Structure formats: structure tokens, C-alpha cells
Amino acid sequence: MSLWPITLWHLLALIVLVAAVLIYRIFARRRKRARLLATPLTEEQRAVLARLVPMLQRLPEDLRPSLEGRINLFLDQVTFHGNGGLEIKEEMRLSIAAQACLLVVNSPVWFETLRTVLVYPAGFLTGRSDHDGFVVHERDVGSLGESWNRGPVVLSWDHALQGGLDPDDGHNVVIHEFAHQLDALTGHTNGIPILRKGQGYAGWEKAMLDAYHGHVERLERAHPTLIDPYGATNHQEFFAEATVTFFEKPRAMREHEPALYAQLAQLYALDPADW
Ligand SMILES: [Zn+2]
């Protein structure tokens, strides 16, 4: 008696079983995602956010369910770790999730690769390598936040909290770092995120480069700038800081940088100058 037929049937059954399990898991994940996106926040969660992230109160009424669903999805997907002795509290998770989700409240783009947010109590030291010919100098520099490609976001809670509490000062470390997360979804963090359907690359590039060069020039002449001076570091930092200004000083941006404002409004499908 040959063992062949039995082995072949077993193999086929195994393939069918594995495929069924995979298909079931894909559908289960989709169902869970849809359920989370359709779940509103509780009244307690809303009260925390009204206190900690007042900017959300300006959001048009029709976008609120979408924001709340995304916050639920974010809290389900992302694990928060306290560093430097920080104990993670529910209000920290909520404040950070809400500020991050504001970026994608009206967008099909999502923080697909993000699984971890690390939170320090305040500003933290982070290692940097400087290349000097063949010599690499390692040094620690102070930081308020970091965003790793396909990796974690690292935040100072002091600054994340302050960014949420003051919606108009032009500083927001959470929005800054999560703009980098969106930028990184293309595989390259270079100031060119995944653009919207119908949003031309040429128009994006021209608006960004014109605004970037104007920004650098004003700084060289020691003139005041609407966008934070840190944006002059490179294109990706300019995109992150321009995004902060778009949410925190939208009317000034629409007036002084109309082309840049129009590109960001199309990218995020939002018009905060009208909120
Ligand atoms: Zn940055």
C-alpha cells in the first residue's frame, strides 16, 4: 500500500485549513476596525479631551464622529510605554491619540506601521552620531520628540500636554512627530507624504519649495517667520512645522502662504482657517 494518496490529501487539507484561517483573520480584523471606527468616545473621555485638547472644540460637527472613531482605533492599535519613571495614565493616551488623529480625521491615510509610543516625563536625551571624515562622534542631545520610520514615536509628556493645551502658539510636538509618521509612509521621510487623489506632485513641490526657500531667506535676514525656525533644518522638518502652523495659525498661513495652505488643505482635506 502506498502512502502517497494519504499524504497528498493531508497536504491539500492543510492548505485549505491555513487559507481559511488567514481569510477569517483578515475579515475579523476588518470587522474590528470598522467597529472601532464607528464607536463614539464616552462622556468621560470627551470631558478629558475638552480640557486637554481645546483645539478639538473648533472641529466642524460632521467630523467629530470620524475623530472619535480614529481615536478608538489608535488606542487599540498603539501601546504606550512610560520611560524615565513615567506612569502612563488614561488622559495621556487620550491627549496624544486625539492630537495625532486630528491629522487624519478626514483622510484615508492611517498610521499603519505604528505600534508603540514611548513617553518621557519631560525633554529627554537622545543619541546622535556626527560624521567627521572617518571619525564618528557619538553625543547626547536634548529632544522633545522623535519619530522613527516604521518604528515608535517618542514624546515628552510635558510638551505633548502643553501642545494640546495651547492651540494657538504655533508649537505642537505631537502634530510635528505624527506629520513625520505620515511622511514616512511612502518609505522615504523627505517632506513628500502620500498625496491625495488628484493632488499633483508638481504643484506640491513648487508650493513647498517656494515656501521653504522664503522661510530660509527670512531667517538669514533675521526677519520674523510664521513657521517655526526649526522648519529651516531640511524639507522633512519644514513639512512637519508647516503642518503645525496649518493647524495652529491657519488664518495667518492662508493669508501669508496661500499656496502652501492650499496644498496642506488638500492633503488633509481640512480647512482649519474656517473653523
Ligand atoms: Zn522633526
Tab-separated table of C-alpha atoms and ligand atoms in Angstrom:
chain	number	residue	atom	x	y	z
A	1	MET	CA	0.000	0.000	0.000
A	2	SER	CA	1.364	3.376	-0.974
A	3	LEU	CA	1.403	6.290	1.477
A	4	TRP	CA	1.226	8.836	-1.335
A	5	PRO	CA	-2.563	9.416	-1.620
A	6	ILE	CA	-2.916	9.971	2.127
A	7	THR	CA	-0.016	12.437	2.219
A	8	LEU	CA	-1.379	14.373	-0.737
A	9	TRP	CA	-4.853	14.609	0.821
A	10	HIS	CA	-3.362	15.684	4.103
A	11	LEU	CA	-1.346	18.365	2.353
A	12	LEU	CA	-4.382	19.664	0.482
A	13	ALA	CA	-6.470	19.703	3.652
A	14	LEU	CA	-3.703	21.603	5.422
A	15	ILE	CA	-3.512	24.220	2.639
A	16	VAL	CA	-7.291	24.691	2.710
A	17	LEU	CA	-7.238	24.992	6.513
A	18	VAL	CA	-4.407	27.564	6.536
A	19	ALA	CA	-6.140	29.603	3.808
A	20	ALA	CA	-9.429	29.510	5.747
A	21	VAL	CA	-7.705	30.690	8.937
A	22	LEU	CA	-5.941	33.519	7.066
A	23	ILE	CA	-9.146	34.662	5.355
A	24	TYR	CA	-11.023	34.510	8.668
A	25	ARG	CA	-8.328	36.619	10.367
A	26	ILE	CA	-8.406	39.242	7.599
A	27	PHE	CA	-12.198	39.520	7.872
A	28	ALA	CA	-12.092	39.576	11.681
A	29	ARG	CA	-9.531	42.395	11.585
A	30	ARG	CA	-11.623	44.383	9.119
A	31	ARG	CA	-14.734	43.900	11.220
A	32	LYS	CA	-12.929	45.001	14.362
A	33	ARG	CA	-11.502	48.057	12.594
A	34	ALA	CA	-14.940	49.045	11.289
A	35	ARG	CA	-16.456	48.559	14.741
A	36	LEU	CA	-13.781	50.731	16.414
A	37	LEU	CA	-14.169	53.453	13.758
A	38	ALA	CA	-17.912	53.541	14.431
A	39	THR	CA	-17.591	53.653	18.238
A	40	PRO	CA	-18.053	57.043	19.929
A	41	LEU	CA	-15.968	58.137	22.912
A	42	THR	CA	-17.523	58.005	26.354
A	43	GLU	CA	-18.693	61.196	28.063
A	44	GLU	CA	-15.719	60.928	30.456
A	45	GLN	CA	-13.280	60.689	27.554
A	46	ARG	CA	-14.914	63.689	25.872
A	47	ALA	CA	-14.599	65.704	29.088
A	48	VAL	CA	-10.870	64.878	29.344
A	49	LEU	CA	-10.303	65.974	25.748
A	50	ALA	CA	-12.325	69.190	26.156
A	51	ARG	CA	-9.939	70.067	28.990
A	52	LEU	CA	-6.640	68.854	27.499
A	53	VAL	CA	-7.051	69.466	23.744
A	54	PRO	CA	-9.293	72.548	23.356
A	55	MET	CA	-8.463	72.763	19.635
A	56	LEU	CA	-10.854	69.867	19.055
A	57	GLN	CA	-13.791	72.073	20.049
A	58	ARG	CA	-13.293	74.009	16.800
A	59	LEU	CA	-13.613	70.909	14.638
A	60	PRO	CA	-16.736	71.017	12.429
A	61	GLU	CA	-19.562	68.955	13.897
A	62	ASP	CA	-19.678	66.497	10.984
A	63	LEU	CA	-16.032	65.479	11.545
A	64	ARG	CA	-16.440	64.619	15.231
A	65	PRO	CA	-17.635	61.012	14.825
A	66	SER	CA	-14.744	60.368	12.467
A	67	LEU	CA	-12.258	61.786	15.002
A	68	GLU	CA	-13.688	59.737	17.864
A	69	GLY	CA	-13.603	56.528	15.805
A	70	ARG	CA	-9.991	57.108	14.821
A	71	ILE	CA	-9.037	57.794	18.455
A	72	ASN	CA	-10.562	54.400	19.358
A	73	LEU	CA	-8.663	52.684	16.554
A	74	PHE	CA	-5.434	54.422	17.630
A	75	LEU	CA	-5.836	53.412	21.287
A	76	ASP	CA	-6.482	49.813	20.232
A	77	GLN	CA	-3.514	49.625	17.862
A	78	VAL	CA	-0.854	51.514	19.804
A	79	THR	CA	0.801	50.522	23.077
A	80	PHE	CA	2.032	53.375	25.268
A	81	HIS	CA	5.162	52.882	27.371
A	82	GLY	CA	6.304	55.274	30.096
A	83	ASN	CA	10.050	55.941	30.143
A	84	GLY	CA	12.129	57.675	32.795
A	85	GLY	CA	9.813	56.529	35.578
A	86	LEU	CA	6.642	57.923	33.961
A	87	GLU	CA	3.427	56.055	34.702
A	88	ILE	CA	1.087	56.168	31.691
A	89	LYS	CA	-2.368	57.472	32.556
A	90	GLU	CA	-5.553	57.355	30.504
A	91	GLU	CA	-5.503	61.131	29.961
A	92	MET	CA	-2.005	60.898	28.435
A	93	ARG	CA	-3.137	58.243	25.960
A	94	LEU	CA	-6.212	60.264	25.084
A	95	SER	CA	-4.448	63.608	24.625
A	96	ILE	CA	-1.727	62.124	22.409
A	97	ALA	CA	-4.133	59.963	20.382
A	98	ALA	CA	-6.508	62.890	19.777
A	99	GLN	CA	-3.775	65.279	18.632
A	100	ALA	CA	-2.343	62.616	16.320
A	101	CYS	CA	-5.733	61.669	14.856
A	102	LEU	CA	-6.545	65.293	14.040
A	103	LEU	CA	-4.074	64.927	11.129
A	104	VAL	CA	-6.039	62.078	9.550
A	105	VAL	CA	-9.580	62.939	10.671
A	106	ASN	CA	-10.740	63.416	7.080
A	107	SER	CA	-8.156	61.301	5.280
A	108	PRO	CA	-7.977	57.668	4.158
A	109	VAL	CA	-4.302	57.616	5.215
A	110	TRP	CA	-3.594	55.872	8.516
A	111	PHE	CA	-0.611	55.260	10.829
A	112	GLU	CA	-0.441	51.671	9.564
A	113	THR	CA	3.009	50.799	10.873
A	114	LEU	CA	2.802	52.473	14.280
A	115	ARG	CA	2.587	50.110	17.263
A	116	THR	CA	4.389	51.945	20.070
A	117	VAL	CA	4.507	55.415	21.620
A	118	LEU	CA	7.210	55.978	24.230
A	119	VAL	CA	6.576	58.829	26.662
A	120	TYR	CA	9.135	60.557	28.889
A	121	PRO	CA	8.024	62.852	31.717
A	122	ALA	CA	9.796	65.850	30.094
A	123	GLY	CA	12.504	66.611	27.498
A	124	PHE	CA	14.899	63.665	27.145
A	125	LEU	CA	18.405	62.935	25.914
A	126	THR	CA	18.844	61.014	22.701
A	127	GLY	CA	21.977	59.693	20.960
A	128	ARG	CA	23.165	61.375	17.747
A	129	SER	CA	26.122	60.419	15.543
A	130	ASP	CA	28.075	63.120	13.719
A	131	HIS	CA	30.364	62.040	10.891
A	132	ASP	CA	33.635	63.955	10.713
A	133	GLY	CA	35.677	62.367	7.921
A	134	PHE	CA	36.253	58.787	9.085
A	135	VAL	CA	35.505	59.638	12.694
A	136	VAL	CA	32.021	59.234	14.116
A	137	HIS	CA	31.271	61.313	17.216
A	138	GLU	CA	28.517	59.992	19.454
A	139	ARG	CA	26.811	62.587	21.609
A	140	ASP	CA	23.585	63.026	23.552
A	141	VAL	CA	21.293	65.903	22.602
A	142	GLY	CA	18.119	67.151	24.260
A	143	SER	CA	14.856	66.297	22.477
A	144	LEU	CA	11.105	66.864	22.912
A	145	GLY	CA	10.049	64.221	20.425
A	146	GLU	CA	11.199	61.732	17.809
A	147	SER	CA	9.537	59.750	15.060
A	148	TRP	CA	11.188	56.558	13.793
A	149	ASN	CA	10.467	55.210	10.320
A	150	ARG	CA	8.318	52.092	10.741
A	151	GLY	CA	9.053	52.448	14.449
A	152	PRO	CA	7.900	54.234	17.563
A	153	VAL	CA	7.090	57.846	18.243
A	154	VAL	CA	8.878	59.193	21.318
A	155	LEU	CA	7.409	62.168	23.191
A	156	SER	CA	7.986	64.395	26.189
A	157	TRP	CA	4.694	64.377	28.106
A	158	ASP	CA	5.291	67.936	29.398
A	159	HIS	CA	5.465	69.202	25.824
A	160	ALA	CA	2.754	66.929	24.411
A	161	LEU	CA	0.410	68.171	27.138
A	162	GLN	CA	1.354	71.828	26.588
A	163	GLY	CA	0.933	71.455	22.815
A	164	GLY	CA	-2.615	70.240	23.333
A	165	LEU	CA	-3.481	72.866	25.949
A	166	ASP	CA	-2.389	75.839	23.812
A	167	PRO	CA	-3.913	75.555	20.335
A	168	ASP	CA	-2.620	78.901	19.008
A	169	ASP	CA	1.049	79.258	19.967
A	170	GLY	CA	2.421	77.579	16.833
A	171	HIS	CA	4.096	74.755	18.805
A	172	ASN	CA	2.846	71.192	18.913
A	173	VAL	CA	5.258	68.296	19.292
A	174	VAL	CA	2.568	65.629	18.737
A	175	ILE	CA	1.407	67.122	15.436
A	176	HIS	CA	5.062	67.568	14.436
A	177	GLU	CA	6.068	63.950	15.101
A	178	PHE	CA	2.935	62.457	13.562
A	179	ALA	CA	3.425	64.568	10.427
A	180	HIS	CA	6.771	62.702	10.184
A	181	GLN	CA	4.890	59.396	10.594
A	182	LEU	CA	2.659	60.302	7.624
A	183	ASP	CA	5.685	61.470	5.636
A	184	ALA	CA	7.400	58.105	6.335
A	185	LEU	CA	4.505	56.028	4.923
A	186	THR	CA	5.942	56.461	1.415
A	187	GLY	CA	9.118	54.662	2.581
A	188	HIS	CA	11.141	57.893	2.490
A	189	THR	CA	10.851	60.698	5.035
A	190	ASN	CA	11.561	63.598	2.696
A	191	GLY	CA	8.752	66.110	3.097
A	192	ILE	CA	6.621	64.441	0.388
A	193	PRO	CA	3.835	62.408	2.016
A	194	ILE	CA	1.259	60.298	0.155
A	195	LEU	CA	-0.659	62.982	-1.753
A	196	ARG	CA	-4.421	62.931	-2.267
A	197	LYS	CA	-6.087	61.621	-5.399
A	198	GLY	CA	-5.838	64.386	-7.973
A	199	GLN	CA	-3.234	66.329	-5.996
A	200	GLY	CA	-0.385	66.848	-8.444
A	201	TYR	CA	3.189	66.313	-7.388
A	202	ALA	CA	4.409	69.361	-9.358
A	203	GLY	CA	2.042	71.737	-7.557
A	204	TRP	CA	3.020	70.263	-4.182
A	205	GLU	CA	6.735	70.541	-4.883
A	206	LYS	CA	6.501	74.136	-6.119
A	207	ALA	CA	4.422	75.347	-3.148
A	208	MET	CA	6.675	73.565	-0.638
A	209	LEU	CA	9.988	74.668	-2.156
A	210	ASP	CA	8.874	78.295	-2.654
A	211	ALA	CA	7.700	78.496	0.963
A	212	TYR	CA	10.818	76.685	2.248
A	213	HIS	CA	13.235	78.984	0.405
A	214	GLY	CA	11.289	82.070	1.524
A	215	HIS	CA	11.434	80.758	5.107
A	216	VAL	CA	15.202	80.192	4.980
A	217	GLU	CA	15.753	83.610	3.399
A	218	ARG	CA	13.750	85.412	6.091
A	219	LEU	CA	15.764	83.657	8.773
A	220	GLU	CA	19.044	84.618	7.090
A	221	ARG	CA	17.908	88.241	7.189
A	222	ALA	CA	16.833	87.820	10.831
A	223	HIS	CA	13.197	88.553	9.904
A	224	PRO	CA	10.363	87.032	11.948
A	225	THR	CA	8.766	83.898	10.439
A	226	LEU	CA	5.255	82.486	10.636
A	227	ILE	CA	6.518	78.886	10.603
A	228	ASP	CA	8.881	77.846	13.403
A	229	PRO	CA	12.575	78.473	12.529
A	230	TYR	CA	13.270	74.750	13.090
A	231	GLY	CA	11.493	74.180	9.756
A	232	ALA	CA	14.589	75.562	8.013
A	233	THR	CA	16.564	72.426	9.051
A	234	ASN	CA	15.546	70.455	5.922
A	235	HIS	CA	12.492	69.583	3.805
A	236	GLN	CA	11.038	66.999	6.187
A	237	GLU	CA	11.279	69.329	9.188
A	238	PHE	CA	9.714	72.078	7.089
A	239	PHE	CA	6.771	69.812	6.225
A	240	ALA	CA	6.331	68.907	9.921
A	241	GLU	CA	6.487	72.520	11.122
A	242	ALA	CA	4.287	73.762	8.252
A	243	THR	CA	1.702	71.184	9.376
A	244	VAL	CA	1.862	72.552	12.939
A	245	THR	CA	1.317	76.103	11.623
A	246	PHE	CA	-1.545	74.882	9.394
A	247	PHE	CA	-3.434	73.687	12.494
A	248	GLU	CA	-2.305	76.336	14.998
A	249	LYS	CA	-2.186	79.535	12.885
A	250	PRO	CA	-4.378	78.656	9.901
A	251	ARG	CA	-5.705	82.143	9.126
A	252	ALA	CA	-2.236	83.695	9.138
A	253	MET	CA	-0.983	80.867	6.918
A	254	ARG	CA	-3.855	81.231	4.445
A	255	GLU	CA	-3.080	84.957	4.223
A	256	HIS	CA	0.724	84.868	4.056
A	257	GLU	CA	1.400	81.456	2.452
A	258	PRO	CA	-1.733	80.847	0.367
A	259	ALA	CA	-0.159	78.266	-1.994
A	260	LEU	CA	1.275	76.247	0.896
A	261	TYR	CA	-2.012	76.489	2.798
A	262	ALA	CA	-3.951	75.286	-0.257
A	263	GLN	CA	-1.665	72.226	-0.662
A	264	LEU	CA	-1.955	71.281	3.020
A	265	ALA	CA	-5.725	71.859	2.954
A	266	GLN	CA	-5.957	69.445	0.011
A	267	LEU	CA	-3.609	66.910	1.638
A	268	TYR	CA	-5.508	66.806	4.937
A	269	ALA	CA	-8.910	67.565	3.324
A	270	LEU	CA	-9.422	70.158	6.065
A	271	ASP	CA	-9.872	73.935	6.142
A	272	PRO	CA	-8.969	74.998	9.708
A	273	ALA	CA	-8.909	78.698	8.730
A	274	ASP	CA	-12.707	78.444	8.519
A	275	TRP	CA	-13.215	76.583	11.829
B	1	ZN	ZN	11.104	66.705	13.302
